[in-house]
Amino acid sequence: MLPQEIIRRKRDGAVLSAAEIADFVRGIGTGEVSEGQIGAFTMAVYLNGMTTPERVALSLAMRDSGTVIDWSATGIDEKLLIEKHSSGGVGDEKITLLVVPLAAACGVFAPNLSGWGLDYCGGEIDMLDSIPGYDTAPSSETFVAAVKAAGGAIIGPTPDLAPADRKIFKVRDVTATVESVALITGSIMSKKLAAGPRGMVITVGSGSGAYMATVDDARELAESMSEVAAGAGLPSVMLLTDLNAFVGTAIGAATEVIETVDFLTGRHRDARVAELTLTVTAEMIVLAGLASDIEAARSLAASRLEDGSAAAHFGRMVAALGGPSDFVERPAHYLPAAGFIRPVLADGEGFVAGMNTKEIGLTLVALGGGRKLPEEAIDLSVGVTDFRQIGDAVGADHPLCVIHARDEAEWERAAARVRAAVQISDTQPPAPGPIIIDRIERRP
Ligand code: URA
């Protein structure tokens, strides 16, 4: 069938067959389907949705656009191969940069296929691209060698691994087609399955800083991904998270790498980041069979964080993928810095009472830290740091955040946008509630 016929059927609300979906995705790989056709298809899916069998077919077709890693001859005990992913959130993707080395320090092997920034949320691959020499699209052999050397490695889709996601992702980023259960399921599950793990833990966010606006939408996405995982024979744990508040204190590429290294080395640890990192890692440890319950797994993870082994594994991952061998010791020496870095004062004194987190994510895109065109190069140095959390005091001595911009004019525009996105109140509101609000476990 011609690509335009398949798009037309989805546009008109039809349920596509697995063969039609496979045909369309195959065409993306061969170049017979254009970027414009991918945009039209993703908008049709965004508007009309997909049934569960269609989502499964999309995930499998996207996985099969490349190869699946075969770990059998690598010497790694395959039951220890567990993946992590985030369904997307403002400030949330850096959790992968923390969890992968921490899980590795606890004995898990964590091969991780992640993504770039997507619309108003950042992406692990842009963060890692800010490290000079780090190869985020290596050969599968180099990826396997890095996982063996460091216990975990984070890369993006490559010409061998989930290549269809690479193309679809770049189009969704700039066509307002991200917030779709079907498309997120296909994107995430194709990458998770291509890396050949034995289980996976995925955080599924909802709220103003996530793609899913409500907890019910997040639950639908979590159920959708866990059904695909179970259908592929894999156990999964989905953790539903509350992303109405900024995760951590920074967004941006280099700026979030600094936050990551500060966390791993103990220089600064945000409480919600710590909660999410330790819980996700503990779930991975239990799935790998290295602890019998979450509490034991959590205390193992906490001790590996404290004794510096997670930071050492991060350093090993960076070196194994081509980055500097002393990166953890001197991150600021290697990372790009923006031209104009200044604190932003809130309009008046008071307490942070709430925030439109999506708007803060869009501010990063406007600063040049996100894409307006597929494949566009972004500025890896810009970002926001030292962001105050809900309940924190702001005023003349307590800036709202620090903006890292290319120049003063861009800083001014971003500062006005961030101020407008944050509500300030005279009375102190309670700090945000727990970041993890529910858990869905499914075994095949
Ligand atoms: N992460 C991905 O890899 N894909 C999505 O669509 C959303 C988050």
PDB file of C-alpha atoms and ligand atoms in Angstrom, residues 85-89 93 113-116 118 124 165 169 172 178 180 183-188 191-192 211, ligand 1:
ATOM      1  CA  HIS A  85      13.461   4.779  30.859  1.00  0.00           C
ATOM      2  CA  SER A  86      11.441   7.912  31.551  1.00  0.00           C
ATOM      3  CA  SER A  87       8.275   8.724  29.621  1.00  0.00           C
ATOM      4  CA  GLY A  88       9.391  12.366  29.659  1.00  0.00           C
ATOM      5  CA  GLY A  89       9.362  15.270  32.065  1.00  0.00           C
ATOM      6  CA  GLU A  93      15.576  12.652  32.062  1.00  0.00           C
ATOM      7  CA  LEU A 113      18.822   3.320  24.660  1.00  0.00           C
ATOM      8  CA  SER A 114      17.581   6.819  25.439  1.00  0.00           C
ATOM      9  CA  GLY A 115      16.396   9.842  23.442  1.00  0.00           C
ATOM     10  CA  TRP A 116      17.106  13.484  22.637  1.00  0.00           C
ATOM     11  CA  LEU A 118      11.517  16.097  22.836  1.00  0.00           C
ATOM     12  CA  GLU A 124      19.727  12.203  27.930  1.00  0.00           C
ATOM     13  CA  ASP A 165      12.630   5.803  16.225  1.00  0.00           C
ATOM     14  CA  PHE A 169      11.349  11.070  17.146  1.00  0.00           C
ATOM     15  CA  ARG A 172       7.520  14.435  16.581  1.00  0.00           C
ATOM     16  CA  VAL A 178       4.493  14.085  21.269  1.00  0.00           C
ATOM     17  CA  SER A 180       0.262  10.474  22.333  1.00  0.00           C
ATOM     18  CA  LEU A 183       3.558   7.170  19.804  1.00  0.00           C
ATOM     19  CA  ILE A 184       5.292   7.254  23.188  1.00  0.00           C
ATOM     20  CA  THR A 185       4.690   3.516  23.582  1.00  0.00           C
ATOM     21  CA  GLY A 186       6.201   2.806  20.151  1.00  0.00           C
ATOM     22  CA  SER A 187       9.166   5.108  20.722  1.00  0.00           C
ATOM     23  CA  ILE A 188      10.071   3.826  24.168  1.00  0.00           C
ATOM     24  CA  LYS A 191      14.301   1.141  22.025  1.00  0.00           C
ATOM     25  CA  LYS A 192      13.849  -0.952  25.178  1.00  0.00           C
ATOM     26  CA  TYR A 211       3.512  14.720  28.345  1.00  0.00           C
TER      27      TYR A 211
HETATM   28  N1  URA B   1      11.062   9.032  25.673  1.00  0.00           N
HETATM   29  C1  URA B   1      11.186   8.448  24.459  1.00  0.00           C
HETATM   30  O1  URA B   1      12.193   7.796  24.171  1.00  0.00           O
HETATM   31  N2  URA B   1      10.192   8.604  23.581  1.00  0.00           N
HETATM   32  C2  URA B   1       9.078   9.295  23.848  1.00  0.00           C
HETATM   33  O2  URA B   1       8.213   9.378  23.002  1.00  0.00           O
HETATM   34  C3  URA B   1       8.950   9.901  25.120  1.00  0.00           C
HETATM   35  C4  URA B   1       9.973   9.752  26.019  1.00  0.00           C
END
